[in-house]
Structures are given as structure tokens and as C-alpha cells.
mmCIF file of C-alpha atoms in Angstrom:
data_model
loop_
_atom_site.group_PDB
_atom_site.id
_atom_site.type_symbol
_atom_site.label_atom_id
_atom_site.label_comp_id
_atom_site.label_asym_id
_atom_site.label_seq_id
_atom_site.Cartn_x
_atom_site.Cartn_y
_atom_site.Cartn_z
ATOM 1 C CA MET A 274 -3.754 -3.255 -31.648
ATOM 2 C CA SER A 275 -6.467 -5.123 -29.784
ATOM 3 C CA SER A 276 -6.098 -5.747 -26.065
ATOM 4 C CA ARG A 277 -5.991 -9.500 -26.668
ATOM 5 C CA TYR A 278 -3.063 -9.392 -29.063
ATOM 6 C CA SER A 279 -1.303 -6.672 -27.083
ATOM 7 C CA CYS A 280 -1.350 -8.922 -23.995
ATOM 8 C CA ALA A 281 -0.052 -11.900 -25.967
ATOM 9 C CA ARG A 282 2.767 -9.819 -27.394
ATOM 10 C CA LEU A 283 3.652 -8.535 -23.924
ATOM 11 C CA ALA A 284 3.720 -12.058 -22.482
ATOM 12 C CA ARG A 285 6.178 -13.193 -25.186
ATOM 13 C CA LEU A 286 8.525 -10.249 -24.735
ATOM 14 C CA ALA A 287 8.369 -9.606 -20.999
ATOM 15 C CA ALA A 288 10.917 -12.174 -19.835
ATOM 16 C CA ARG A 289 13.539 -11.023 -22.346
ATOM 17 C CA HIS A 290 12.962 -7.282 -22.377
ATOM 18 C CA PRO A 291 11.532 -6.014 -19.070
ATOM 19 C CA CYS A 292 10.374 -2.416 -19.097
ATOM 20 C CA ARG A 293 11.038 -1.727 -22.804
ATOM 21 C CA ARG A 294 9.709 1.606 -23.985
ATOM 22 C CA THR A 295 7.436 -0.213 -26.431
ATOM 23 C CA PHE A 296 5.297 -1.120 -23.411
ATOM 24 C CA ALA A 297 4.447 2.559 -22.838
ATOM 25 C CA THR A 298 0.788 3.390 -22.328
ATOM 26 C CA ALA A 299 1.281 7.118 -22.898
ATOM 27 C CA THR A 300 2.210 8.401 -26.352
ATOM 28 C CA ALA A 301 3.074 11.771 -27.779
ATOM 29 C CA ASN A 302 -0.519 12.432 -28.811
ATOM 30 C CA ARG A 303 -2.133 11.137 -25.624
ATOM 31 C CA PRO A 304 -1.985 12.658 -22.118
ATOM 32 C CA ALA A 305 0.193 10.864 -19.580
ATOM 33 C CA GLU A 306 -1.626 8.338 -17.429
ATOM 34 C CA HIS A 307 -1.582 8.966 -13.689
ATOM 35 C CA ILE A 308 -0.497 5.976 -11.607
ATOM 36 C CA ARG A 309 -1.382 5.847 -7.910
ATOM 37 C CA ILE A 310 1.337 4.384 -5.711
ATOM 38 C CA VAL A 311 0.399 2.899 -2.327
ATOM 39 C CA GLU A 312 3.519 2.915 -0.172
ATOM 40 C CA VAL A 313 3.442 -0.135 2.114
ATOM 41 C CA GLY A 314 6.953 0.143 3.560
ATOM 42 C CA PRO A 315 6.005 1.223 7.108
ATOM 43 C CA ARG A 316 3.734 -1.830 7.503
ATOM 44 C CA ASP A 317 4.369 -4.619 5.013
ATOM 45 C CA GLY A 318 7.962 -3.522 4.625
ATOM 46 C CA LEU A 319 8.857 -3.579 8.317
ATOM 47 C CA GLN A 320 6.710 -6.407 9.660
ATOM 48 C CA ASN A 321 9.236 -9.146 8.856
ATOM 49 C CA GLU A 322 12.324 -7.431 10.275
ATOM 50 C CA LYS A 323 13.940 -9.512 13.020
ATOM 51 C CA LYS A 324 15.613 -6.665 14.875
ATOM 52 C CA SER A 325 13.264 -4.523 16.976
ATOM 53 C CA ILE A 326 12.653 -1.148 15.362
ATOM 54 C CA LEU A 327 12.232 1.954 17.494
ATOM 55 C CA LEU A 328 8.895 3.732 17.357
ATOM 56 C CA ALA A 329 10.753 6.964 16.574
ATOM 57 C CA THR A 330 12.314 5.317 13.508
ATOM 58 C CA LYS A 331 8.927 4.166 12.226
ATOM 59 C CA ILE A 332 7.457 7.620 12.681
ATOM 60 C CA GLU A 333 10.427 9.260 10.996
ATOM 61 C CA LEU A 334 10.074 6.875 8.052
ATOM 62 C CA ILE A 335 6.443 7.919 7.625
ATOM 63 C CA GLU A 336 7.332 11.595 7.930
ATOM 64 C CA ARG A 337 10.103 11.317 5.349
ATOM 65 C CA LEU A 338 7.846 9.417 2.942
ATOM 66 C CA ALA A 339 5.148 12.056 3.388
ATOM 67 C CA GLN A 340 7.441 14.666 1.816
ATOM 68 C CA THR A 341 8.044 12.727 -1.420
ATOM 69 C CA GLY A 342 4.682 13.337 -3.066
ATOM 70 C CA LEU A 343 3.150 9.983 -2.144
ATOM 71 C CA ARG A 344 -0.576 10.267 -1.483
ATOM 72 C CA THR A 345 -1.275 6.914 0.240
ATOM 73 C CA ILE A 346 0.873 5.311 2.959
ATOM 74 C CA GLU A 347 0.159 2.085 4.822
ATOM 75 C CA ALA A 348 1.289 3.073 8.299
ATOM 76 C CA GLY A 349 0.653 0.112 10.601
ATOM 77 C CA SER A 350 -1.279 -2.980 11.531
ATOM 78 C CA PHE A 351 -3.440 -3.820 14.538
ATOM 79 C CA VAL A 352 -2.422 -7.459 14.640
ATOM 80 C CA SER A 353 -1.405 -9.483 17.680
ATOM 81 C CA PRO A 354 2.143 -8.559 18.758
ATOM 82 C CA LYS A 355 2.611 -12.250 19.542
ATOM 83 C CA TRP A 356 2.524 -13.022 15.812
ATOM 84 C CA VAL A 357 3.919 -9.789 14.351
ATOM 85 C CA PRO A 358 5.988 -8.042 17.066
ATOM 86 C CA GLN A 359 7.079 -5.175 14.805
ATOM 87 C CA MET A 360 3.501 -3.881 14.644
ATOM 88 C CA ALA A 361 3.039 -3.732 18.431
ATOM 89 C CA ASN A 362 3.065 0.082 18.547
ATOM 90 C CA SER A 363 0.686 0.812 15.675
ATOM 91 C CA SER A 364 -1.730 2.532 18.068
ATOM 92 C CA GLU A 365 0.981 5.050 18.926
ATOM 93 C CA ILE A 366 1.631 5.604 15.228
ATOM 94 C CA LEU A 367 -2.070 6.213 14.618
ATOM 95 C CA GLN A 368 -2.221 8.683 17.512
ATOM 96 C CA HIS A 369 0.839 10.510 16.212
ATOM 97 C CA ILE A 370 -0.603 10.815 12.701
ATOM 98 C CA LEU A 371 -3.917 12.127 14.024
ATOM 99 C CA GLN A 372 -2.436 14.521 16.583
ATOM 100 C CA THR A 373 0.590 15.716 14.593
ATOM 101 C CA PRO A 374 0.028 15.029 10.887
ATOM 102 C CA PRO A 375 3.321 14.720 8.982
ATOM 103 C CA ALA A 376 4.209 17.642 6.724
ATOM 104 C CA SER A 377 3.421 16.887 3.100
ATOM 105 C CA PRO A 378 3.049 18.697 -0.242
ATOM 106 C CA GLU A 379 -0.378 17.108 -0.742
ATOM 107 C CA PRO A 380 -2.989 15.533 1.578
ATOM 108 C CA ILE A 381 -2.138 11.939 2.446
ATOM 109 C CA THR A 382 -4.348 8.964 3.256
ATOM 110 C CA TYR A 383 -2.975 6.606 5.910
ATOM 111 C CA GLN A 384 -4.025 2.964 5.979
ATOM 112 C CA PHE A 385 -4.067 0.514 8.901
ATOM 113 C CA LEU A 386 -4.477 -3.245 8.580
ATOM 114 C CA LEU A 387 -7.000 -5.093 10.780
ATOM 115 C CA PRO A 388 -7.125 -8.912 10.979
ATOM 116 C CA ASN A 389 -10.235 -9.468 13.083
ATOM 117 C CA ALA A 390 -12.639 -8.058 15.694
ATOM 118 C CA LYS A 391 -9.867 -7.728 18.289
ATOM 119 C CA GLY A 392 -7.804 -5.638 15.921
ATOM 120 C CA LEU A 393 -10.921 -3.615 15.164
ATOM 121 C CA ASP A 394 -11.465 -2.899 18.867
ATOM 122 C CA ASN A 395 -7.843 -1.856 19.349
ATOM 123 C CA PHE A 396 -7.968 0.439 16.343
ATOM 124 C CA PHE A 397 -11.165 2.166 17.381
ATOM 125 C CA ALA A 398 -9.939 2.555 20.960
ATOM 126 C CA SER A 399 -7.271 4.890 19.597
ATOM 127 C CA TYR A 400 -9.299 6.391 16.775
ATOM 128 C CA GLU A 401 -12.408 7.234 18.773
ATOM 129 C CA SER A 402 -10.483 8.435 21.817
ATOM 130 C CA PHE A 403 -8.854 11.024 19.590
ATOM 131 C CA SER A 404 -12.228 12.057 18.200
ATOM 132 C CA THR A 405 -13.673 12.336 21.707
ATOM 133 C CA SER A 406 -10.717 14.358 22.981
ATOM 134 C CA LYS A 407 -11.142 16.804 20.118
ATOM 135 C CA GLN A 408 -14.823 17.240 20.868
ATOM 136 C CA ASP A 409 -14.055 17.842 24.545
ATOM 137 C CA ALA A 410 -11.387 20.386 23.655
ATOM 138 C CA TYR A 411 -13.832 22.526 21.675
ATOM 139 C CA PRO A 412 -17.095 23.059 23.598
ATOM 140 C CA THR A 413 -17.962 25.936 21.271
ATOM 141 C CA PRO A 414 -18.813 25.321 17.604
ATOM 142 C CA PRO A 415 -15.634 24.290 15.737
ATOM 143 C CA PRO A 416 -14.314 26.097 12.666
ATOM 144 C CA SER A 417 -15.631 25.164 9.253
ATOM 145 C CA PRO A 418 -14.349 21.769 8.127
ATOM 146 C CA GLY A 419 -11.583 21.415 5.562
ATOM 147 C CA ASN A 420 -12.151 19.683 2.266
ATOM 148 C CA GLY A 421 -14.837 17.352 3.591
ATOM 149 C CA ASN A 422 -13.302 14.307 1.948
ATOM 150 C CA GLY A 423 -12.159 12.582 5.126
ATOM 151 C CA PRO A 424 -13.907 10.622 7.855
ATOM 152 C CA ALA A 425 -16.368 12.035 10.347
ATOM 153 C CA LEU A 426 -13.690 13.405 12.648
ATOM 154 C CA ASN A 427 -12.593 15.852 9.944
ATOM 155 C CA THR A 428 -15.223 18.166 11.393
ATOM 156 C CA SER A 429 -12.943 18.852 14.372
ATOM 157 C CA SER A 430 -10.099 21.339 14.104
ATOM 158 C CA GLN A 431 -6.429 20.828 14.779
ATOM 159 C CA ASP A 432 -4.911 20.951 18.268
ATOM 160 C CA PRO A 433 -3.614 24.520 18.686
ATOM 161 C CA ASN A 434 -0.811 23.254 20.924
ATOM 162 C CA ALA A 435 0.617 20.927 18.271
ATOM 163 C CA MET A 436 4.173 21.449 17.081
ATOM 164 C CA PRO A 437 4.419 23.760 14.047
ATOM 165 C CA SER A 438 5.800 20.993 11.804
ATOM 166 C CA ALA A 439 2.759 18.880 12.582
ATOM 167 C CA SER A 440 0.267 21.397 11.237
ATOM 168 C CA SER A 441 2.095 22.368 8.106
ATOM 169 C CA GLY A 442 2.786 20.988 4.672
ATOM 170 C CA LEU A 443 4.966 21.993 1.756
ATOM 171 C CA ASP A 444 3.782 23.990 -1.211
ATOM 172 C CA ALA A 445 4.992 23.403 -4.751
ATOM 173 C CA ALA A 446 8.064 25.527 -4.104
ATOM 174 C CA GLY A 447 9.009 23.547 -1.014
ATOM 175 C CA SER A 448 7.996 26.158 1.571
ATOM 176 C CA SER A 449 5.698 25.373 4.446
ATOM 177 C CA ARG A 450 1.971 25.917 4.248
ATOM 178 C CA ALA A 451 -0.561 25.779 7.051
ATOM 179 C CA THR A 452 -3.309 23.171 7.074
ATOM 180 C CA SER A 453 -5.907 22.262 9.690
ATOM 181 C CA ASP A 454 -7.017 19.080 7.955
ATOM 182 C CA ILE A 455 -6.749 15.829 9.839
ATOM 183 C CA PRO A 456 -5.424 13.119 7.517
ATOM 184 C CA ASP A 457 -7.831 10.626 5.992
ATOM 185 C CA ILE A 458 -7.635 7.194 7.587
ATOM 186 C CA GLU A 459 -8.553 3.971 5.807
ATOM 187 C CA LEU A 460 -8.765 0.386 7.012
ATOM 188 C CA SER A 461 -7.403 -2.739 5.371
ATOM 189 C CA ILE A 462 -8.492 -6.342 5.775
ATOM 190 C CA PHE A 463 -6.937 -9.480 4.342
ATOM 191 C CA THR A 464 -7.755 -12.967 3.228
ATOM 192 C CA ALA A 465 -6.011 -15.373 0.847
ATOM 193 C CA ALA A 466 -6.681 -17.319 -2.316
ATOM 194 C CA THR A 467 -5.768 -20.698 -0.775
ATOM 195 C CA GLU A 468 -7.102 -22.479 2.285
ATOM 196 C CA SER A 469 -3.629 -23.501 3.473
ATOM 197 C CA PHE A 470 -2.278 -19.972 3.551
ATOM 198 C CA THR A 471 -5.419 -18.621 5.207
ATOM 199 C CA GLN A 472 -5.125 -21.217 7.976
ATOM 200 C CA LYS A 473 -1.424 -20.443 8.521
ATOM 201 C CA ASN A 474 -1.945 -16.690 8.394
ATOM 202 C CA THR A 475 -5.224 -16.189 10.274
ATOM 203 C CA ASN A 476 -6.020 -19.614 11.760
ATOM 204 C CA CYS A 477 -9.323 -19.850 9.938
ATOM 205 C CA SER A 478 -10.822 -20.856 6.599
ATOM 206 C CA ILE A 479 -11.431 -18.455 3.721
ATOM 207 C CA ALA A 480 -15.160 -18.501 4.461
ATOM 208 C CA GLU A 481 -14.511 -17.758 8.144
ATOM 209 C CA SER A 482 -12.201 -14.892 7.213
ATOM 210 C CA LEU A 483 -15.011 -13.315 5.210
ATOM 211 C CA GLU A 484 -17.365 -13.680 8.188
ATOM 212 C CA ARG A 485 -14.844 -11.869 10.379
ATOM 213 C CA PHE A 486 -14.987 -8.878 8.077
ATOM 214 C CA ALA A 487 -18.685 -8.173 8.693
ATOM 215 C CA PRO A 488 -18.258 -6.148 11.933
ATOM 216 C CA ILE A 489 -15.264 -4.307 10.470
ATOM 217 C CA MET A 490 -17.246 -3.290 7.401
ATOM 218 C CA SER A 491 -20.241 -2.216 9.468
ATOM 219 C CA ARG A 492 -18.228 -0.117 11.906
ATOM 220 C CA ALA A 493 -16.104 1.437 9.189
ATOM 221 C CA LYS A 494 -19.082 2.500 7.121
ATOM 222 C CA THR A 495 -20.697 4.059 10.198
ATOM 223 C CA LEU A 496 -17.731 6.432 10.424
ATOM 224 C CA ASN A 497 -17.284 6.879 6.656
ATOM 225 C CA LEU A 498 -13.968 5.051 6.664
ATOM 226 C CA LYS A 499 -12.994 3.367 3.421
ATOM 227 C CA VAL A 500 -11.946 -0.276 3.511
ATOM 228 C CA ARG A 501 -9.330 -1.955 1.349
ATOM 229 C CA ALA A 502 -9.032 -5.745 1.080
ATOM 230 C CA TYR A 503 -5.954 -7.801 0.295
ATOM 231 C CA ILE A 504 -6.152 -11.157 -1.444
ATOM 232 C CA SER A 505 -2.843 -12.828 -0.612
ATOM 233 C CA VAL A 506 -0.996 -15.530 -2.617
ATOM 234 C CA ALA A 507 -3.046 -14.789 -5.730
ATOM 235 C CA LEU A 508 -0.221 -15.920 -8.035
ATOM 236 C CA GLY A 509 1.415 -18.633 -5.983
ATOM 237 C CA CYS A 510 1.201 -20.171 -2.517
ATOM 238 C CA PRO A 511 4.120 -21.435 -0.376
ATOM 239 C CA TYR A 512 1.984 -24.401 0.724
ATOM 240 C CA GLU A 513 -0.075 -25.240 -2.367
ATOM 241 C CA GLY A 514 2.354 -24.271 -5.114
ATOM 242 C CA PRO A 515 2.528 -21.793 -7.992
ATOM 243 C CA ASP A 516 -0.708 -22.690 -9.769
ATOM 244 C CA VAL A 517 -3.365 -20.823 -7.808
ATOM 245 C CA ASP A 518 -6.749 -20.931 -9.522
ATOM 246 C CA PRO A 519 -7.470 -17.430 -10.900
ATOM 247 C CA HIS A 520 -11.201 -18.170 -10.729
ATOM 248 C CA LYS A 521 -10.876 -18.555 -6.953
ATOM 249 C CA VAL A 522 -9.274 -15.118 -6.789
ATOM 250 C CA ALA A 523 -12.077 -13.668 -8.915
ATOM 251 C CA GLU A 524 -14.726 -15.319 -6.747
ATOM 252 C CA LEU A 525 -13.146 -13.812 -3.634
ATOM 253 C CA ALA A 526 -12.900 -10.396 -5.251
ATOM 254 C CA VAL A 527 -16.593 -10.406 -6.154
ATOM 255 C CA SER A 528 -17.546 -11.474 -2.613
ATOM 256 C CA LEU A 529 -15.470 -8.673 -1.109
ATOM 257 C CA LEU A 530 -16.951 -6.050 -3.415
ATOM 258 C CA GLU A 531 -20.451 -7.262 -2.569
ATOM 259 C CA MET A 532 -19.584 -6.763 1.118
ATOM 260 C CA GLY A 533 -18.825 -3.116 0.383
ATOM 261 C CA VAL A 534 -15.029 -3.102 0.110
ATOM 262 C CA ASP A 535 -13.784 0.007 -1.680
ATOM 263 C CA GLU A 536 -10.619 -1.443 -3.224
ATOM 264 C CA ILE A 537 -9.001 -4.863 -3.620
ATOM 265 C CA SER A 538 -5.244 -5.311 -3.652
ATOM 266 C CA VAL A 539 -4.414 -8.564 -5.434
ATOM 267 C CA ALA A 540 -1.123 -9.724 -3.956
ATOM 268 C CA ASP A 541 1.646 -11.896 -5.349
ATOM 269 C CA THR A 542 2.836 -12.565 -1.805
ATOM 270 C CA THR A 543 5.404 -15.186 -2.790
ATOM 271 C CA GLY A 544 6.721 -13.448 -5.899
ATOM 272 C CA MET A 545 5.894 -16.534 -8.000
ATOM 273 C CA GLY A 546 3.910 -14.506 -10.520
ATOM 274 C CA THR A 547 4.958 -14.393 -14.167
ATOM 275 C CA ALA A 548 3.806 -12.258 -17.079
ATOM 276 C CA PRO A 549 1.464 -14.888 -18.559
ATOM 277 C CA LYS A 550 -0.011 -15.770 -15.157
ATOM 278 C CA THR A 551 -0.555 -12.101 -14.329
ATOM 279 C CA ALA A 552 -2.294 -11.546 -17.671
ATOM 280 C CA GLU A 553 -4.492 -14.610 -17.157
ATOM 281 C CA LEU A 554 -5.483 -13.497 -13.655
ATOM 282 C CA LEU A 555 -6.437 -10.020 -14.832
ATOM 283 C CA LYS A 556 -8.472 -11.414 -17.731
ATOM 284 C CA THR A 557 -10.278 -13.719 -15.310
ATOM 285 C CA LEU A 558 -11.058 -10.852 -12.938
ATOM 286 C CA ASN A 559 -12.360 -8.786 -15.833
ATOM 287 C CA ALA A 560 -14.558 -11.669 -17.053
ATOM 288 C CA ALA A 561 -16.010 -11.931 -13.531
ATOM 289 C CA GLY A 562 -17.120 -8.307 -13.706
ATOM 290 C CA VAL A 563 -14.447 -6.830 -11.426
ATOM 291 C CA ASP A 564 -13.796 -3.293 -12.616
ATOM 292 C CA LYS A 565 -10.166 -2.266 -13.126
ATOM 293 C CA SER A 566 -10.740 0.851 -11.047
ATOM 294 C CA ASP A 567 -11.507 -1.367 -8.041
ATOM 295 C CA LEU A 568 -8.158 -3.164 -8.251
ATOM 296 C CA ALA A 569 -4.599 -2.623 -7.113
ATOM 297 C CA LEU A 570 -1.671 -4.966 -7.764
ATOM 298 C CA HIS A 571 0.829 -5.903 -5.057
ATOM 299 C CA PHE A 572 4.004 -7.611 -6.298
ATOM 300 C CA HIS A 573 6.933 -9.092 -4.414
ATOM 301 C CA ASP A 574 10.232 -9.471 -6.246
ATOM 302 C CA THR A 575 11.371 -12.924 -5.112
ATOM 303 C CA TYR A 576 12.129 -14.084 -8.665
ATOM 304 C CA GLY A 577 12.886 -10.646 -10.106
ATOM 305 C CA GLN A 578 9.605 -10.454 -12.023
ATOM 306 C CA ALA A 579 7.812 -7.686 -10.137
ATOM 307 C CA LEU A 580 8.480 -4.911 -12.655
ATOM 308 C CA VAL A 581 7.610 -7.160 -15.595
ATOM 309 C CA ASN A 582 4.332 -8.122 -13.924
ATOM 310 C CA SER A 583 3.624 -4.480 -13.091
ATOM 311 C CA VAL A 584 3.935 -3.507 -16.746
ATOM 312 C CA VAL A 585 1.603 -6.360 -17.707
ATOM 313 C CA ALA A 586 -0.929 -5.008 -15.199
ATOM 314 C CA LEU A 587 -0.422 -1.488 -16.552
ATOM 315 C CA GLU A 588 -1.196 -2.707 -20.072
ATOM 316 C CA HIS A 589 -4.375 -4.304 -18.712
ATOM 317 C CA GLY A 590 -5.586 -0.970 -17.341
ATOM 318 C CA ILE A 591 -4.533 -1.209 -13.694
ATOM 319 C CA ARG A 592 -3.644 2.213 -12.309
ATOM 320 C CA THR A 593 -2.931 1.492 -8.617
ATOM 321 C CA PHE A 594 0.160 -0.372 -7.435
ATOM 322 C CA ASP A 595 1.608 -1.229 -4.008
ATOM 323 C CA SER A 596 5.341 -0.998 -3.329
ATOM 324 C CA ALA A 597 7.832 -0.490 -0.516
ATOM 325 C CA VAL A 598 10.666 2.012 -0.427
ATOM 326 C CA GLY A 599 14.056 0.356 -0.670
ATOM 327 C CA GLY A 600 12.396 -2.956 -1.553
ATOM 328 C CA LEU A 601 11.559 -3.548 2.112
ATOM 329 C CA GLY A 602 9.462 -6.509 3.084
ATOM 330 C CA GLY A 603 8.839 -10.182 3.217
ATOM 331 C CA CYS A 604 5.985 -12.136 4.750
ATOM 332 C CA PRO A 605 6.175 -13.896 8.153
ATOM 333 C CA PHE A 606 3.839 -16.578 6.805
ATOM 334 C CA SER A 607 5.484 -17.058 3.396
ATOM 335 C CA PRO A 608 8.867 -18.769 3.845
ATOM 336 C CA GLY A 609 11.434 -17.576 1.320
ATOM 337 C CA ALA A 610 9.460 -14.605 0.046
ATOM 338 C CA THR A 611 11.643 -11.541 -0.365
ATOM 339 C CA GLY A 612 10.711 -7.881 -0.313
ATOM 340 C CA ASN A 613 8.094 -5.888 -2.162
ATOM 341 C CA VAL A 614 8.921 -4.305 -5.469
ATOM 342 C CA ALA A 615 10.921 -1.185 -4.590
ATOM 343 C CA THR A 616 8.923 2.018 -4.883
ATOM 344 C CA GLU A 617 11.888 3.760 -6.504
ATOM 345 C CA ASP A 618 12.115 1.069 -9.202
ATOM 346 C CA LEU A 619 8.378 1.115 -9.838
ATOM 347 C CA VAL A 620 8.236 4.911 -10.093
ATOM 348 C CA HIS A 621 11.296 5.006 -12.370
ATOM 349 C CA CYS A 622 9.783 2.336 -14.622
ATOM 350 C CA PHE A 623 6.426 4.094 -14.898
ATOM 351 C CA HIS A 624 8.039 7.474 -15.499
ATOM 352 C CA SER A 625 10.167 5.944 -18.277
ATOM 353 C CA LEU A 626 6.957 4.758 -19.931
ATOM 354 C CA GLY A 627 5.527 8.268 -19.967
ATOM 355 C CA ALA A 628 3.202 7.823 -16.994
ATOM 356 C CA GLU A 629 3.127 10.166 -14.020
ATOM 357 C CA THR A 630 2.973 9.366 -10.299
ATOM 358 C CA GLY A 631 3.386 12.717 -8.561
ATOM 359 C CA VAL A 632 6.341 11.235 -6.659
ATOM 360 C CA ASN A 633 9.704 12.995 -6.384
ATOM 361 C CA ILE A 634 11.985 10.055 -7.100
ATOM 362 C CA GLU A 635 15.133 11.795 -5.863
ATOM 363 C CA LYS A 636 13.600 12.416 -2.440
ATOM 364 C CA LEU A 637 12.263 8.875 -2.458
ATOM 365 C CA ALA A 638 15.721 7.455 -3.217
ATOM 366 C CA GLU A 639 17.117 9.333 -0.233
ATOM 367 C CA VAL A 640 14.431 7.836 2.021
ATOM 368 C CA GLY A 641 15.220 4.342 0.764
ATOM 369 C CA ASP A 642 18.911 4.834 1.462
ATOM 370 C CA TRP A 643 18.204 6.216 4.937
ATOM 371 C CA ILE A 644 15.836 3.454 6.099
ATOM 372 C CA SER A 645 18.115 0.736 4.704
ATOM 373 C CA GLY A 646 20.928 2.174 6.808
ATOM 374 C CA GLU A 647 18.713 2.387 9.888
ATOM 375 C CA LEU A 648 17.769 -1.279 9.525
ATOM 376 C CA GLY A 649 21.317 -2.387 8.727
ATOM 377 C CA ARG A 650 20.243 -4.012 5.487
ATOM 378 C CA ARG A 651 21.089 -3.638 1.812
ATOM 379 C CA ASN A 652 19.152 -1.139 -0.251
ATOM 380 C CA GLU A 653 17.292 -3.361 -2.750
ATOM 381 C CA SER A 654 16.319 -0.586 -5.148
ATOM 382 C CA SER A 655 18.416 -0.527 -8.313
ATOM 383 C CA ALA A 656 16.927 2.776 -9.464
ATOM 384 C CA GLY A 657 17.340 4.295 -6.012
ATOM 385 C CA LYS A 658 21.032 3.465 -5.841
ATOM 386 C CA ALA A 659 21.641 4.723 -9.377
ATOM 387 C CA ILE A 660 19.879 8.008 -8.648
ATOM 388 C CA LEU A 661 21.855 8.513 -5.439
ATOM 389 C CA SER A 662 25.093 7.854 -7.297
ATOM 390 C CA ARG A 663 24.180 10.439 -9.912
ATOM 391 C CA LEU A 664 23.224 12.981 -7.263
ATOM 392 C CA LYS A 665 26.535 12.521 -5.452
ATOM 393 C CA LYS A 666 28.473 13.136 -8.664
ATOM 394 C CA SER A 667 26.536 16.310 -9.412
ATOM 395 C CA ARG A 668 27.073 17.830 -5.982
#
């Protein structure tokens, strides 16, 4: 079936039959597709919480997530604590990750969001001080670098005085394994598809937001740090309504790629997206020359359409998706927006379609239950709660 008619069929069926097996992209005679999950719970998931969250809780959340098989975790944001108080200790989180990398079965990339030059300065104050301290600690030539895939400071070795759990991971059997690799760090920047939201969120126009990215891009590339860009309210704006022009999103995406951005996360910040609108946006991006491999989709579940929209994106060739464990989240600048699509629900849906994520959903469900309890909020993951119920019965 052609892509055009497949998309039309999906749009007709999505509202009535979310996540039907007929949507599967993997069949018996075709290898399973690998889907990359970007876990945004520690940043996007926590930023809207009203009750102050202890630094130790944030670090423990990251460490628990690191043991589930996730390969990318958004860990913090160097924004003004005046506007987003929950992110005030992101520098401490960055230092902890660099000095005592969380144990994990596979190497993990940690992302940090930067809004402007001030955030850039604050990030690099922590990042470069760690690099300098490592160079000072080893006046003799350091050991051979690890896999060479990370930023420039991967050429330094691990602190020998670090706690054992900080310099170990888990092998396939669950036992610890030693590693001297420092985790890869990536930066994230953000703009929006509407002028109103950009003004409310960053106090500048869309054009001015792009200008602010220039020093971030330059500095990041100097240190071989990848940069991800978010385009917020791509499928609906709290100030300008649900009908955001997909051509504006495509124009922004092209501009960001021309600046040197490595990946663009197109975000349905308000959760207003529907199956037909998602399909139309992806077709418009494709027509503008934006490659599917350069895109991620970021859905909120305000109207319960996040999984439906995710399957639409999957059928259009998208293979990277953002989500938050336990359905954490909300946006300080998007009144009424609820949490991100729950990582447990997204993983369960993709697995049911024959795709693979590398994520241990049972461990993930336990993390979602734990952090929901720590925050004193309801666990918003349907799949997570069902899995936990099944595990309790089997024990």
C-alpha cells in the first residue's frame, strides 16, 4: 500500500482504534524496527511541579532510569530559576553525572536545555571546570580513550576516588561491569512555531530566538557537543489556537538544520494534535526537504491522543520519540497542558507493534511508580500500572 493511502487509512481509523495491531510497521518477514526513546522526565517532566523537589530525588530518578535500558535522558535545564525554580540545581546534576556516571547496561547520552547565552555560560562553567579538573588531576599522559564517540573531554580518564557504583554499569546478565567512559553530553535549544508563545516563553520573537542560538551552536561545535532543537506548539498554541501553520514549522526546521542543529524535536506542547494534523505536519516537513532521520516527535497527552499521534508518526517513518516516565510533565507557559506521553505506554505500544526499544518495561514501570509516589501524584501510565499489577500477582 502506498504511503499516501496508508496515511489516509490511519487518519480514518486512529480515533476509533488507537494502537491496533494493523498499524504495525514490523511484520513476520521483516526485521523489527528499532525505536529510540528520549526520556525527558527529569527535565520536562519535573519542571512544572509546584512542590520543591530535592536534588537527591532528581539524581535518584536519573540513576533509576539509567538502569532500564534507555540510551538518552534529558537531565536538566540551565534556565533562570526565577522562571523555572525546579531546574535551579541543574549544574549540580551535570557535575554528578560527569563525576559519578550512573550505572547503566549501555552507554547513555545526557541532554541539558539552554535558553540563551546566560544559560550557555552557566552550563560551560560546570562543564569546563570538570574538564579542567580532570586535566589537572593527570599531569602524566592519560590512558587511552574509550569509544571515542563522546565530546572532547572523553580523552580524560575517570576519577579513581569515585564511588564504585559510579564507575560501573550492568552487563546483559545484570551484573556490574567496569567502565571508564564519561557519558556523552548534548545540548538542547528551543523556539516555537508561534510568535505569541515565543514571547511568553522566552521574551523574544522567533527571529530573535534563532539569533540567540548562534553562540550556543558555535561553542558546542568547538567542543564536539551535539545540539538538539525543540520547536514548541507545533500542533496547537495556547494563545493562537489549534491551527498552527505546518509550513511555519517546516520553515523553522530548515533554518535550524542550516544552523547546524543535529536533531529537531517537533513538540505538541499543548496536546492539541490529532492524527490528521500530525500526518499533515509530517508531510509538510518531508516536502520541505527535512529528512525523517533528523526528526523526533514530542507529544503531550492533554486530549488522550498522544499514542495515536505517535503511531501516525511511526507510519511516516519517524524513529525517535520523546516521553516521560509516569506521564510526568506539563508546561509552565502552556496553561492547561497536561503531562508528556508516558514512557511506559509508548514502549508498550511500540513493542505490541513488533518494534523494539531496548527498554526493560518492567523496570521502567517500577521507576514510574516510585517517582509518582515521591512527588505525591497519580501515576499517569496505564501500561505501567497494569504491569505492576501483574508483577504483584506473580510474586
